[in-house]
Tab-separated table of C-alpha atoms in Angstrom:
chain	number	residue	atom	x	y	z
C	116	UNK	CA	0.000	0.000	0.000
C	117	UNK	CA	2.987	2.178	1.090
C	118	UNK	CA	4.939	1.773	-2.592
C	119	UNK	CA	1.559	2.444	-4.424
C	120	UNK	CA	1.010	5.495	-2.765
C	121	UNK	CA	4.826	6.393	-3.222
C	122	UNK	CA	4.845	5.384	-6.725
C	123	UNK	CA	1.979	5.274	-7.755
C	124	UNK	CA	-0.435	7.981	-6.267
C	125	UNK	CA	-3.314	7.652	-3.730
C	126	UNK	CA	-6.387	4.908	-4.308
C	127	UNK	CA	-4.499	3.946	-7.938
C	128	UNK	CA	-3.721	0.305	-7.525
C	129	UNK	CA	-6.955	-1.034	-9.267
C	130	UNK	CA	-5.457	-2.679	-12.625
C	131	UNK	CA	-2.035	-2.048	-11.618
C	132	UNK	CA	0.662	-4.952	-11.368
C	133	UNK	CA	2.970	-6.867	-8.479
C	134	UNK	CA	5.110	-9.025	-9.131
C	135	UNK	CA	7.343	-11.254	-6.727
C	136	UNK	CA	8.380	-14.462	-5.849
C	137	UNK	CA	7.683	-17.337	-2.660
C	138	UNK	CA	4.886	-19.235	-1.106
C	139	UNK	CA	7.008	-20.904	1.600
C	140	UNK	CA	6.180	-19.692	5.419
C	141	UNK	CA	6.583	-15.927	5.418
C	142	UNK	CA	6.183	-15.079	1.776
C	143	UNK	CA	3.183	-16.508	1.597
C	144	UNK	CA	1.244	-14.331	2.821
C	145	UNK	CA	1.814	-12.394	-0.450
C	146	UNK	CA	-1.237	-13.482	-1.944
C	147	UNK	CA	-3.506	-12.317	0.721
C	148	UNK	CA	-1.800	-9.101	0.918
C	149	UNK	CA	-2.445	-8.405	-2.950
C	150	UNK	CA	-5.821	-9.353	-2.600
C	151	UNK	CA	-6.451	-6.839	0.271
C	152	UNK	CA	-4.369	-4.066	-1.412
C	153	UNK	CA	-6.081	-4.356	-4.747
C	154	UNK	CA	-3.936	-5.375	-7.235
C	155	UNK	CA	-3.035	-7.739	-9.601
C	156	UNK	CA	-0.174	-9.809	-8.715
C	157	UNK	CA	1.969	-13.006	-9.476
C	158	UNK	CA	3.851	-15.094	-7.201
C	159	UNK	CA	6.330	-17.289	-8.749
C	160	UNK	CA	7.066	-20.224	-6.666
C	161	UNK	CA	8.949	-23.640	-7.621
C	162	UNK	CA	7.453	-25.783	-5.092
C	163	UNK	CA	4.440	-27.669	-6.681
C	164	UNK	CA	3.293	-28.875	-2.992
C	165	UNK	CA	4.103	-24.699	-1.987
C	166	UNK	CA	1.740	-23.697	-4.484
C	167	UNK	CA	-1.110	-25.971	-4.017
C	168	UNK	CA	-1.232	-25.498	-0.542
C	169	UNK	CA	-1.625	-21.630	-1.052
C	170	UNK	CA	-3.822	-22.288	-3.710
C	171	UNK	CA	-6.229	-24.959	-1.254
C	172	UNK	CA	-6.158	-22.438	1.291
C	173	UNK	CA	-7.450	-19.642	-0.912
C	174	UNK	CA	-4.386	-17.854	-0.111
C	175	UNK	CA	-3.896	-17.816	-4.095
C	176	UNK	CA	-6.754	-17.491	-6.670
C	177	UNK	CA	-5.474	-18.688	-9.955
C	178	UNK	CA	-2.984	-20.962	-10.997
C	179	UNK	CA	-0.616	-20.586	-14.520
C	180	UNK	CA	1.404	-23.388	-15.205
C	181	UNK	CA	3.320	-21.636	-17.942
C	182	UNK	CA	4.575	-18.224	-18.811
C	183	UNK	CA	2.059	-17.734	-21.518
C	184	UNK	CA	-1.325	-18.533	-19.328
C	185	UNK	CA	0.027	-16.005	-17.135
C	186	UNK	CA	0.853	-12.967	-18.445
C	187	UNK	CA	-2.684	-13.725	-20.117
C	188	UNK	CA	-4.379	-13.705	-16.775
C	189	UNK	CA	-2.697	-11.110	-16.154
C	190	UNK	CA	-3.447	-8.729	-18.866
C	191	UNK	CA	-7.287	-9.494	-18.649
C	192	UNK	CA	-6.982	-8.788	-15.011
C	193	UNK	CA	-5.327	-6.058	-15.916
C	194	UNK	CA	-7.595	-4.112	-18.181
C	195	UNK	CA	-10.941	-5.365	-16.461
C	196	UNK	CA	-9.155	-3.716	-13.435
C	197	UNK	CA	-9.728	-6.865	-11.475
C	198	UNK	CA	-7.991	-7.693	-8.407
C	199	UNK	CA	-6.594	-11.022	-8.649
C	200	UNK	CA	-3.823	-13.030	-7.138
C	201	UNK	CA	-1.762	-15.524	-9.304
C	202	UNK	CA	0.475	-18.368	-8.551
C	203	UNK	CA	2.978	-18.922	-11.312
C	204	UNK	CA	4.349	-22.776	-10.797
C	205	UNK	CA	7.948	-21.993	-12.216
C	206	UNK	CA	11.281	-20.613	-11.632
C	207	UNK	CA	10.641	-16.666	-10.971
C	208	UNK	CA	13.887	-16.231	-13.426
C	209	UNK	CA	11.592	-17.568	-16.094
C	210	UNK	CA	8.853	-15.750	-15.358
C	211	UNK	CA	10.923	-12.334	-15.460
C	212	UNK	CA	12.228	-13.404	-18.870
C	213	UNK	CA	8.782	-14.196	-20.105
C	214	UNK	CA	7.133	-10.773	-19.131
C	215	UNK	CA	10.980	-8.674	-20.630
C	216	UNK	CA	10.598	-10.751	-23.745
C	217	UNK	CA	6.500	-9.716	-23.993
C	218	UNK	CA	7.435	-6.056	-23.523
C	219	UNK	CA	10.434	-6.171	-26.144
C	220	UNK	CA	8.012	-7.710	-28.408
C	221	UNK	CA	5.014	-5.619	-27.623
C	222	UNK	CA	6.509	-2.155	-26.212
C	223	UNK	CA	3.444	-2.794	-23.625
C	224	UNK	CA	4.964	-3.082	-19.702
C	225	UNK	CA	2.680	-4.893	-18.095
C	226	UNK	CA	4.215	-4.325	-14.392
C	227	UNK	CA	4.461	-1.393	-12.493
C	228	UNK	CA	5.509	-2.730	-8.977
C	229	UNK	CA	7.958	-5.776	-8.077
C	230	UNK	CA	9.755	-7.498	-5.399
C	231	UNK	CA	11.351	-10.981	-4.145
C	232	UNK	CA	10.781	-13.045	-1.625
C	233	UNK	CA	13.196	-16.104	-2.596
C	234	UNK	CA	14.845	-16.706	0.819
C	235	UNK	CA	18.359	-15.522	-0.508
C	236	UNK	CA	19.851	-15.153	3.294
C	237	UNK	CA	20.508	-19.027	2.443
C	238	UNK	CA	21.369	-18.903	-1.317
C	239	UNK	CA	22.950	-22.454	-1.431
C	240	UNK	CA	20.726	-24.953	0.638
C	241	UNK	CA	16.976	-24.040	-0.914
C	242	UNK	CA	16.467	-20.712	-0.284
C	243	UNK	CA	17.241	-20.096	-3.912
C	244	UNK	CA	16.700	-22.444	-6.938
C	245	UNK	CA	18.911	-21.750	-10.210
C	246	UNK	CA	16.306	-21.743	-13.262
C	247	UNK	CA	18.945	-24.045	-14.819
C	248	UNK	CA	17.338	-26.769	-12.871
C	249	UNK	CA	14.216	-27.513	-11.955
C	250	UNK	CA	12.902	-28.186	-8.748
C	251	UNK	CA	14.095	-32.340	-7.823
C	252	UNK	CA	17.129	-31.788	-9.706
C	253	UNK	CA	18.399	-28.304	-7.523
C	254	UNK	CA	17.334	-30.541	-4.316
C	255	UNK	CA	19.958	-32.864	-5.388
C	256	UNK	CA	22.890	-31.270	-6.794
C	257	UNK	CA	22.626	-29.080	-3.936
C	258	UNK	CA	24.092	-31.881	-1.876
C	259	UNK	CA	26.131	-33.922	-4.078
C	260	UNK	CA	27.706	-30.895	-5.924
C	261	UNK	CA	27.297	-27.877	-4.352
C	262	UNK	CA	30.543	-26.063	-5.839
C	263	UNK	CA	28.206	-26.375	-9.337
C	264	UNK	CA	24.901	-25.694	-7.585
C	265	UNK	CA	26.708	-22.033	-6.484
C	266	UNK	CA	28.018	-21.244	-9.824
C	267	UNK	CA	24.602	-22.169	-11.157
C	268	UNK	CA	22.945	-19.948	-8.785
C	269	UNK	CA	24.935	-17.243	-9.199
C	270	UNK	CA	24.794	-17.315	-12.861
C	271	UNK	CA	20.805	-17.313	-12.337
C	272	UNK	CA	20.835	-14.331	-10.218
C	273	UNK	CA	22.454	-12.724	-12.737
C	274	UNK	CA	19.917	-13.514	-15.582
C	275	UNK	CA	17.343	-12.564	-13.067
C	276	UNK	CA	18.521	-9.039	-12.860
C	277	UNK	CA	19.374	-8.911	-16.616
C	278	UNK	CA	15.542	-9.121	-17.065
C	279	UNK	CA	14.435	-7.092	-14.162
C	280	UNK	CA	16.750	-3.777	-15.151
C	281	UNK	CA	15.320	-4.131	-18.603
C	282	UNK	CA	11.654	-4.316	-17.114
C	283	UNK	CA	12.739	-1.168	-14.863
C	284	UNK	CA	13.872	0.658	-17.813
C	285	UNK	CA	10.273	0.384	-19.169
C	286	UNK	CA	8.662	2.192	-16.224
C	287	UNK	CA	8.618	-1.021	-13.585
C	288	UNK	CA	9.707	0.040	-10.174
C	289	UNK	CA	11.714	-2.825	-7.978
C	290	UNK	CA	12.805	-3.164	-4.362
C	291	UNK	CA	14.331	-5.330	-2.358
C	292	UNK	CA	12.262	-7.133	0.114
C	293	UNK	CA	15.335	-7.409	2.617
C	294	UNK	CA	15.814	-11.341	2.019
C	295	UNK	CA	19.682	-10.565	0.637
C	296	UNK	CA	18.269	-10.443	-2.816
C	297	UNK	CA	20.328	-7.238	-3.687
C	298	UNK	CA	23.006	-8.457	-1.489
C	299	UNK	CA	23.605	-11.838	-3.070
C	300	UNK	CA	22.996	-10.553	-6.660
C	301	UNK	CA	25.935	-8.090	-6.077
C	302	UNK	CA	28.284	-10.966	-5.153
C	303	UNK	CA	27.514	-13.169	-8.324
C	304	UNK	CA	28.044	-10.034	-9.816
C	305	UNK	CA	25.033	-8.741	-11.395
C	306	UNK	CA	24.647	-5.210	-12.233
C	307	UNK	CA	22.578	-3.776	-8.832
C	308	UNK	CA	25.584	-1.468	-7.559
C	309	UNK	CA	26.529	2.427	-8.751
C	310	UNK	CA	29.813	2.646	-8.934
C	311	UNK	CA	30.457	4.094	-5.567
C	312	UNK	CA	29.086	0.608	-4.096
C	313	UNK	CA	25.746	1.562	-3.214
C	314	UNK	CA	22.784	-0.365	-4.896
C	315	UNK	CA	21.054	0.572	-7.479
C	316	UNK	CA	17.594	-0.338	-6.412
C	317	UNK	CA	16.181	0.295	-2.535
C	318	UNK	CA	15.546	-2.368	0.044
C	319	UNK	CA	11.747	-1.863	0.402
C	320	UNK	CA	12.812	-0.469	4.912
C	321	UNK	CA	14.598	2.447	2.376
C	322	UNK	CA	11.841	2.836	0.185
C	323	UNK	CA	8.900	2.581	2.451
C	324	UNK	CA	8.841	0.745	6.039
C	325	UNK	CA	11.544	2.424	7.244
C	326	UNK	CA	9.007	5.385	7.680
C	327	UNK	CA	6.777	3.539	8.831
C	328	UNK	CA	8.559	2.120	11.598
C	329	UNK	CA	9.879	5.646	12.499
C	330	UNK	CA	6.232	6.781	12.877
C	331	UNK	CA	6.370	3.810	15.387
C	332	UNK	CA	4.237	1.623	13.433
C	333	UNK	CA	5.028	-2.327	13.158
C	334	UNK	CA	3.923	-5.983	13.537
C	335	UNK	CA	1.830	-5.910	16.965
C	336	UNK	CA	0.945	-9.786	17.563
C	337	UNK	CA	-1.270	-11.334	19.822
C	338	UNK	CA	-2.678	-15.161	20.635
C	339	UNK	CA	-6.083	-15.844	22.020
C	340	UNK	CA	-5.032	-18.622	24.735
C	341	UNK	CA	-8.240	-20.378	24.694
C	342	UNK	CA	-7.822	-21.121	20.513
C	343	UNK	CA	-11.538	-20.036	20.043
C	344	UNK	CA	-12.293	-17.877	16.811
C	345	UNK	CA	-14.901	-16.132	18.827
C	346	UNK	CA	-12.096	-14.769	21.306
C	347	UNK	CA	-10.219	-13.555	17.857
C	348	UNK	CA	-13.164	-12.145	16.372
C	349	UNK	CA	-13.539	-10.102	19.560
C	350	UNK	CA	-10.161	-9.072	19.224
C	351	UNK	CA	-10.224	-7.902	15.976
C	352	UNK	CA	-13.249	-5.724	17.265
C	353	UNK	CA	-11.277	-4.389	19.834
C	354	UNK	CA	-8.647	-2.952	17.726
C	355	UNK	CA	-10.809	-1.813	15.075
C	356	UNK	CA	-11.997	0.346	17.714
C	357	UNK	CA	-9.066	1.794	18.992
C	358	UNK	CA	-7.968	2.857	15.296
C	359	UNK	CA	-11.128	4.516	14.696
C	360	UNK	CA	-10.645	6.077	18.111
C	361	UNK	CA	-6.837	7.392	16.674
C	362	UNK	CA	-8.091	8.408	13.802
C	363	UNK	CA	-10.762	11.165	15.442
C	364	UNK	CA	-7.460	12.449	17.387
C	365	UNK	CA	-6.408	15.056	14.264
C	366	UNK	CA	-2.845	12.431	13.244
C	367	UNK	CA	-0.558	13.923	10.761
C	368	UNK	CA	-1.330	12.853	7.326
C	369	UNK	CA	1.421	10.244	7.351
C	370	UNK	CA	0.034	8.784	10.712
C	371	UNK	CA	-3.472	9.007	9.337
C	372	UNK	CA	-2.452	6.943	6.495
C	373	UNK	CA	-0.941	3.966	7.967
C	374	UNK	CA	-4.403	3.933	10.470
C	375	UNK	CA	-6.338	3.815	7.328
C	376	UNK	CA	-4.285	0.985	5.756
C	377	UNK	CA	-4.234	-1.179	9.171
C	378	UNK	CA	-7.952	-0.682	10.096
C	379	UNK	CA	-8.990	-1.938	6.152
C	380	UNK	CA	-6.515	-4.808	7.489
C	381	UNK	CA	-7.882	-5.475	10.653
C	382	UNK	CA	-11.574	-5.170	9.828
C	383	UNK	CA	-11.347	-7.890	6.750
C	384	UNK	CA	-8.981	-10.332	8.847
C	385	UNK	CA	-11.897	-12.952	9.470
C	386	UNK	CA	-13.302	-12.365	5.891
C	387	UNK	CA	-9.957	-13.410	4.393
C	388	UNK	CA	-9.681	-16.316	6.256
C	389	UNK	CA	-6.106	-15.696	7.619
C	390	UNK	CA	-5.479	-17.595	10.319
C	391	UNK	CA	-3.632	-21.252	9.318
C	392	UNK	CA	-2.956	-22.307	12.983
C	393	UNK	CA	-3.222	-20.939	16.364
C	394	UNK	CA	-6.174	-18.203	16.704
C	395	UNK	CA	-3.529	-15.291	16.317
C	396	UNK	CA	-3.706	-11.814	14.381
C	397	UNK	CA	-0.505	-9.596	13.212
C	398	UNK	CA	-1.551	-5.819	13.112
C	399	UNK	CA	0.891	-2.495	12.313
C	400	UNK	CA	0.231	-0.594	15.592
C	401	UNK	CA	2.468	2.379	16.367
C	402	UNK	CA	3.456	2.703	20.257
C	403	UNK	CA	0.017	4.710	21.687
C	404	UNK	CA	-2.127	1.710	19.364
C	405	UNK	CA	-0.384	-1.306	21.050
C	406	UNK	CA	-0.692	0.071	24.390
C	407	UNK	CA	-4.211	1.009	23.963
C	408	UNK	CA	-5.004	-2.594	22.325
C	409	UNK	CA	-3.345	-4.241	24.870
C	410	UNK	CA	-4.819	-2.416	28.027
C	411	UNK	CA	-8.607	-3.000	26.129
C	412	UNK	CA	-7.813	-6.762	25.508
C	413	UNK	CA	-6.755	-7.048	29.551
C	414	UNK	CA	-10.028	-5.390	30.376
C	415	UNK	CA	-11.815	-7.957	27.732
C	416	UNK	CA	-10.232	-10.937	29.918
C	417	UNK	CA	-10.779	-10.125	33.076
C	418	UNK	CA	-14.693	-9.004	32.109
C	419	UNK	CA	-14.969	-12.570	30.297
C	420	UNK	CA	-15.447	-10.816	26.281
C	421	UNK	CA	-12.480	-12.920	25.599
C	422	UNK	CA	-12.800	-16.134	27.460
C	423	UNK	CA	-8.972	-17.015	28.002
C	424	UNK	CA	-5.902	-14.847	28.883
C	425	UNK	CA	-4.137	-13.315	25.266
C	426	UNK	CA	-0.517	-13.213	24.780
C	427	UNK	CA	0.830	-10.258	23.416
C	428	UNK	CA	4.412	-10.654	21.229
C	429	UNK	CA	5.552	-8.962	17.919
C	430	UNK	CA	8.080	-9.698	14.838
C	431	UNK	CA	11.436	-9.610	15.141
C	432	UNK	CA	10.609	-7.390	11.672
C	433	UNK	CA	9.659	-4.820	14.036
C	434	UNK	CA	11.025	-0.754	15.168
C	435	UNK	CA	13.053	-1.785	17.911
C	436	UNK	CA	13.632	-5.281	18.403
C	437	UNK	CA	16.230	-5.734	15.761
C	438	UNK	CA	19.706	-4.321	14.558
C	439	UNK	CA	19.706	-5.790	10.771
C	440	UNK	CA	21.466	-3.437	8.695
C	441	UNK	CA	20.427	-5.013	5.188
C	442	UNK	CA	16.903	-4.526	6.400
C	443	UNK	CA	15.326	-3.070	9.634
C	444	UNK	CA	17.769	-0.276	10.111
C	445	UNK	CA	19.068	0.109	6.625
C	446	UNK	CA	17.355	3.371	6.974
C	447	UNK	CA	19.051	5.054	9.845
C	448	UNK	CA	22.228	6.516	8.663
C	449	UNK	CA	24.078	8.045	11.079
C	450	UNK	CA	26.800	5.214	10.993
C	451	UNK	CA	25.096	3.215	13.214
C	452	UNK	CA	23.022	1.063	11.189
C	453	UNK	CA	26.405	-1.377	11.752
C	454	UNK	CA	25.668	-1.353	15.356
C	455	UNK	CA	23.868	-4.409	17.245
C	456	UNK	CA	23.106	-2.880	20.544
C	457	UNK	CA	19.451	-1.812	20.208
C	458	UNK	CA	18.147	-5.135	20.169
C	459	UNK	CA	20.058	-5.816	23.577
C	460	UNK	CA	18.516	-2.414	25.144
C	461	UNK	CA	15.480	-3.414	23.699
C	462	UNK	CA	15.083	-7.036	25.480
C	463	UNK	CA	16.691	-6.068	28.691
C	464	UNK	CA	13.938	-2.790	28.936
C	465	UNK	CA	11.590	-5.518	28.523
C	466	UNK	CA	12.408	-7.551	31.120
C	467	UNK	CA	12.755	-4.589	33.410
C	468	UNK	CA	9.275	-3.705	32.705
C	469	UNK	CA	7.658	-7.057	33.148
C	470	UNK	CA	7.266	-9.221	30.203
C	471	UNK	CA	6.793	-12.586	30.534
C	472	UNK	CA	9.488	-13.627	28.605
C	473	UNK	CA	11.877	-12.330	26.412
C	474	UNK	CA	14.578	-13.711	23.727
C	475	UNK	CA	17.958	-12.789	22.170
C	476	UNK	CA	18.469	-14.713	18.583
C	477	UNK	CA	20.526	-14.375	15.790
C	478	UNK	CA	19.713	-14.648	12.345
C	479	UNK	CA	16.175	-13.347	11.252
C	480	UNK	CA	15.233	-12.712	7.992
C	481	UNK	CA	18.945	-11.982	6.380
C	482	UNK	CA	20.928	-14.799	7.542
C	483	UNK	CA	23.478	-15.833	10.728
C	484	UNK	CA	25.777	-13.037	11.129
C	485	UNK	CA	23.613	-10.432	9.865
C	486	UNK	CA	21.573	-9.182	12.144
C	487	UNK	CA	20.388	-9.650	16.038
C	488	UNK	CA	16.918	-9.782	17.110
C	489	UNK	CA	15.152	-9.485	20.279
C	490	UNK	CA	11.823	-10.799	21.102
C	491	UNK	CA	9.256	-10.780	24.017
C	492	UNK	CA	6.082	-12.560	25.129
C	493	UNK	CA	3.463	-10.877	27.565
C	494	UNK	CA	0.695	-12.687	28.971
C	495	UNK	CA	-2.704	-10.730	29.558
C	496	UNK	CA	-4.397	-12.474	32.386
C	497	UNK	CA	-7.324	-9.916	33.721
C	498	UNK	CA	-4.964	-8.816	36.100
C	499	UNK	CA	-4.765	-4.899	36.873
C	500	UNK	CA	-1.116	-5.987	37.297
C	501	UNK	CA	-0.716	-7.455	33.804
C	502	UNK	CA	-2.659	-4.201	32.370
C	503	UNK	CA	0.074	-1.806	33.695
C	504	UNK	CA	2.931	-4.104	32.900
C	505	UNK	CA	1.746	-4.184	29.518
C	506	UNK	CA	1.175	-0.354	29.016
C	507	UNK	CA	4.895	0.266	30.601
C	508	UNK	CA	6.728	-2.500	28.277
C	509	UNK	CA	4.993	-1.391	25.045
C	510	UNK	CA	5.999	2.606	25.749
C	511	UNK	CA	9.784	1.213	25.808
C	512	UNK	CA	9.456	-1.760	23.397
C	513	UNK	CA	8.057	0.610	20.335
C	514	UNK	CA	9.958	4.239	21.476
C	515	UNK	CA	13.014	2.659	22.016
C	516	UNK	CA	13.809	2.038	18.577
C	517	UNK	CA	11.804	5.629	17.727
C	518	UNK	CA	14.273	7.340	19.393
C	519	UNK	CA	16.939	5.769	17.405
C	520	UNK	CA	15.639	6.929	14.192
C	521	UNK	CA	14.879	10.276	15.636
C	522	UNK	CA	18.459	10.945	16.933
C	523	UNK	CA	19.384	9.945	13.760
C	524	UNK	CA	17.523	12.636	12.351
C	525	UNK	CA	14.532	11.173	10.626
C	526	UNK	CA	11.905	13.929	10.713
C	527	UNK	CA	9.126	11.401	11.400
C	528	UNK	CA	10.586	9.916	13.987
C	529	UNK	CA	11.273	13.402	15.879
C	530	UNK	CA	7.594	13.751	15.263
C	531	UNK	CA	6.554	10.943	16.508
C	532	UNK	CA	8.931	10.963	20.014
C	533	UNK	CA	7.636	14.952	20.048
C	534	UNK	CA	3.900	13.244	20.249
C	535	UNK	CA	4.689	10.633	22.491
C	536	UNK	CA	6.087	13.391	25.238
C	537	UNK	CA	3.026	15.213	24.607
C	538	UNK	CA	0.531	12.458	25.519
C	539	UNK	CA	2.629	9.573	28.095
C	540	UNK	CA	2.819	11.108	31.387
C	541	UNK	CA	6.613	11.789	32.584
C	542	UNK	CA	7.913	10.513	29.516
C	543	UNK	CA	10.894	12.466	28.800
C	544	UNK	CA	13.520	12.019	25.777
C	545	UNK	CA	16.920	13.791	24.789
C	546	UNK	CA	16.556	15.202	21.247
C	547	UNK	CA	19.051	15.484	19.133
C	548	UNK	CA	20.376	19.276	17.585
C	549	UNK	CA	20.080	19.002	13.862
C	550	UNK	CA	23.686	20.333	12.572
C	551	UNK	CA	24.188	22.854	9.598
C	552	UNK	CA	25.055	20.761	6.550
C	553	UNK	CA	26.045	23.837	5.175
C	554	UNK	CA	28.349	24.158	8.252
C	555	UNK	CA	29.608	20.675	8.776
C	556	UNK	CA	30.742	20.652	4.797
C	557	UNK	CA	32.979	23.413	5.555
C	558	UNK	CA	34.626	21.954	8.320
């Protein structure tokens, strides 16, 4: 919703065209999230037993088995401006080179927006599949020649970016979803760098999320204990109604935007049929929304709305509970997007403040080595003491990592800190003094 409105203009995605790549575990919630943002949009996945699971659960709508039944789905979606998700059972490489050889042979682009989800933070044990191969034979060679299965890789990243840089020179706009996709690409050497090292193309925390986390805004989780879809239901109604109750408080246009976006999520949950396991929801929240949900769902529990205690969690994919500098905080560039202490501040405030549990872990998202997340749990039992544990672990949990960004100098994030000393009692945070640039050049 974020790189429609940046590229694209407000309310213009009907018609318009996504396309990326994965149906494992986290990607696959692509599908879904065309569907509710209003696009068109193909999903390229290898996997035949990926696909049709996506498909079964309704996660997907349509199926192409071949370049040519897509991209014709695809244009009749396309000028009926319907919204429709597609699940393209192939290598995303050959999908890429289908819709670059349609435009060269047409002049007509036929995608505006793009991305990848291939899980390219493990490029040589099946997060990536060369299009050299298919599916069986990568799952072997991977194993019994994996000095090949690299340079096969690495010669299909580059093809993949061949066709994607043409597409992008047509009018397409790509990002990197934060998976390593840029990163890896540059090391088979593929042409994503400007020749002072930089990439060519933003990671999508450059191009869009990492506003939206400096606004505060990010994956607010919760579990209804008692696994009953009534409890979750009831949930859902709760935080619908503390959006609509932000959005009468006069937010700044960019605050008032991401409110929009999450209540159109939160209100169409049950309707899209998201849940696959455990009764749980995901919502965007900035600080004052989680606190406010939470405090509402304690009441809920101890009144008996929701029959069972709710845990509360988050992402790791969140404002302040990771140090990630390919994706979370590729946006903060004060030179300390490098550093790996935020996460630490982050679980130990936690703790301090009364979570139920908290975790350190390595590895999310990007890859060992890459990044450092921190994690908590918080169980809502009815208690008054659980309600004001809660409220004083989500002020530190969301502003921690809002103050990072604002000292940084990221205007939305001074906003947002400015806000948060207006409305949380005693709340109190050192702002940083914008220098001169003019000045500091001329030092």
């Amino acid at each position: 919703m974020n790189a429609g409105r940046k590229y694209l203009g407000p309310n213009n995605t009907a018609g318009k065209v996504y396309v990326t790549s994965g149906l494992g575990g986290m990607s696959g919630a692509q599908g879904k999230a065309i569907v509710i943002a209003g696009y068109v949009g193909v999903v390229a996945e290898v996997s035949r037993e990926a696909l049709d699971k996506r498909h079964a659960q309704g996660w997907i709508q349509e199926v192409a088995d071949s370049v040519d039944q897509c991209i014709e789905l695809v244009r009749e979606a396309r000028k009926d401006k319907r919204v429709l998700s597609i699940g393209f059972h192939g290598n995303v490489v050959t999908l890429w080179e289908g819709f670059a050889a349609y435009t060269e042979r047409t002049g007509e682009n036929l995608v505006e927006l793009a991305s990848d989800q291939t899980s390219l933070h493990n490029p040589f044990n099946g997060g990536y599949y060369p299009v050299q191969l298919s599916y069986e034979e990568s799952n072997v060679m991977m194993n019994s020649d994996p000095a090949q299965f690299k340079s096969l890789v690495e010669e299909s990243l580059r093809r993949q970016v061949k066709a994607v840089n043409y597409l992008c020179g047509k009018g397409m706009h790509f990002w990197d979803y934060g998976n390593a996709f840029l990163l890896e690409a540059s090391r088979a050497g593929a042409d994503v760098t400007k020749p002072d090292g930089s990439f060519i193309y933003p990671t999508y925390v450059q191009l869009t999320i990492g506003n939206v986390f400096s606004l505060g805004f990010g994956p607010f989780r919760w579990v209804c204990a008692s696994g009953r879809e009534e409890d979750l239901q009831k949930s859902d109604e709760i935080a619908a109604g503390v959006i609509r109750e932000q959005l009468t408080e006069n937010p700044s246009p960019e605050v008032e935007g991401n409110l929009r976006d999450n209540l159109t999520w939160v209100e169409k949950a049950m309707d899209n049929k998201l849940v696959v396991g455990s009764q749980a929801r995901i919502l965007y929240c900035n600080q004052a929304g989680r606190s406010r949900i939470a405090a509402a769902f304690n009441r809920a529990v101890a009144s008996g709305d929701i029959s069972a205690p709710v845990v509360l969690s988050r992402d790791h994919h969140d404002v302040s509970g990771t140090d990630s500098p390919y994706r979370e905080t590729s946006n903060i560039t004060d030179g300390s997007m490098w550093c790996a202490d935020m996460s630490i501040q982050n679980v130990i405030g936690d703790a301090l403040r009364g979570a139920t549990y908290v975790s350190i872990h390595n590895g999310g998202g990007v890859g060992w080595g890459e990044v450092m997340n921190g994690g908590f749990g918080m169980v809502l039992d009815g208690s008054e003491e659980a309600g004001e544990k809660a409220v004083s672990m989500l002020h530190w949990d969301v502003s921690n990592g809002v103050c990072r960004r604002a000292w940084a100098g990221h205007p939305l994030a001074q906003q947002a800190m400015s806000n948060t000393q207006d409305t949380v009692p005693g709340y109190h945070v050192t702002m940083c003094n914008n220098a001169d640039e003019d000045l500091i050049r001329s030092l």
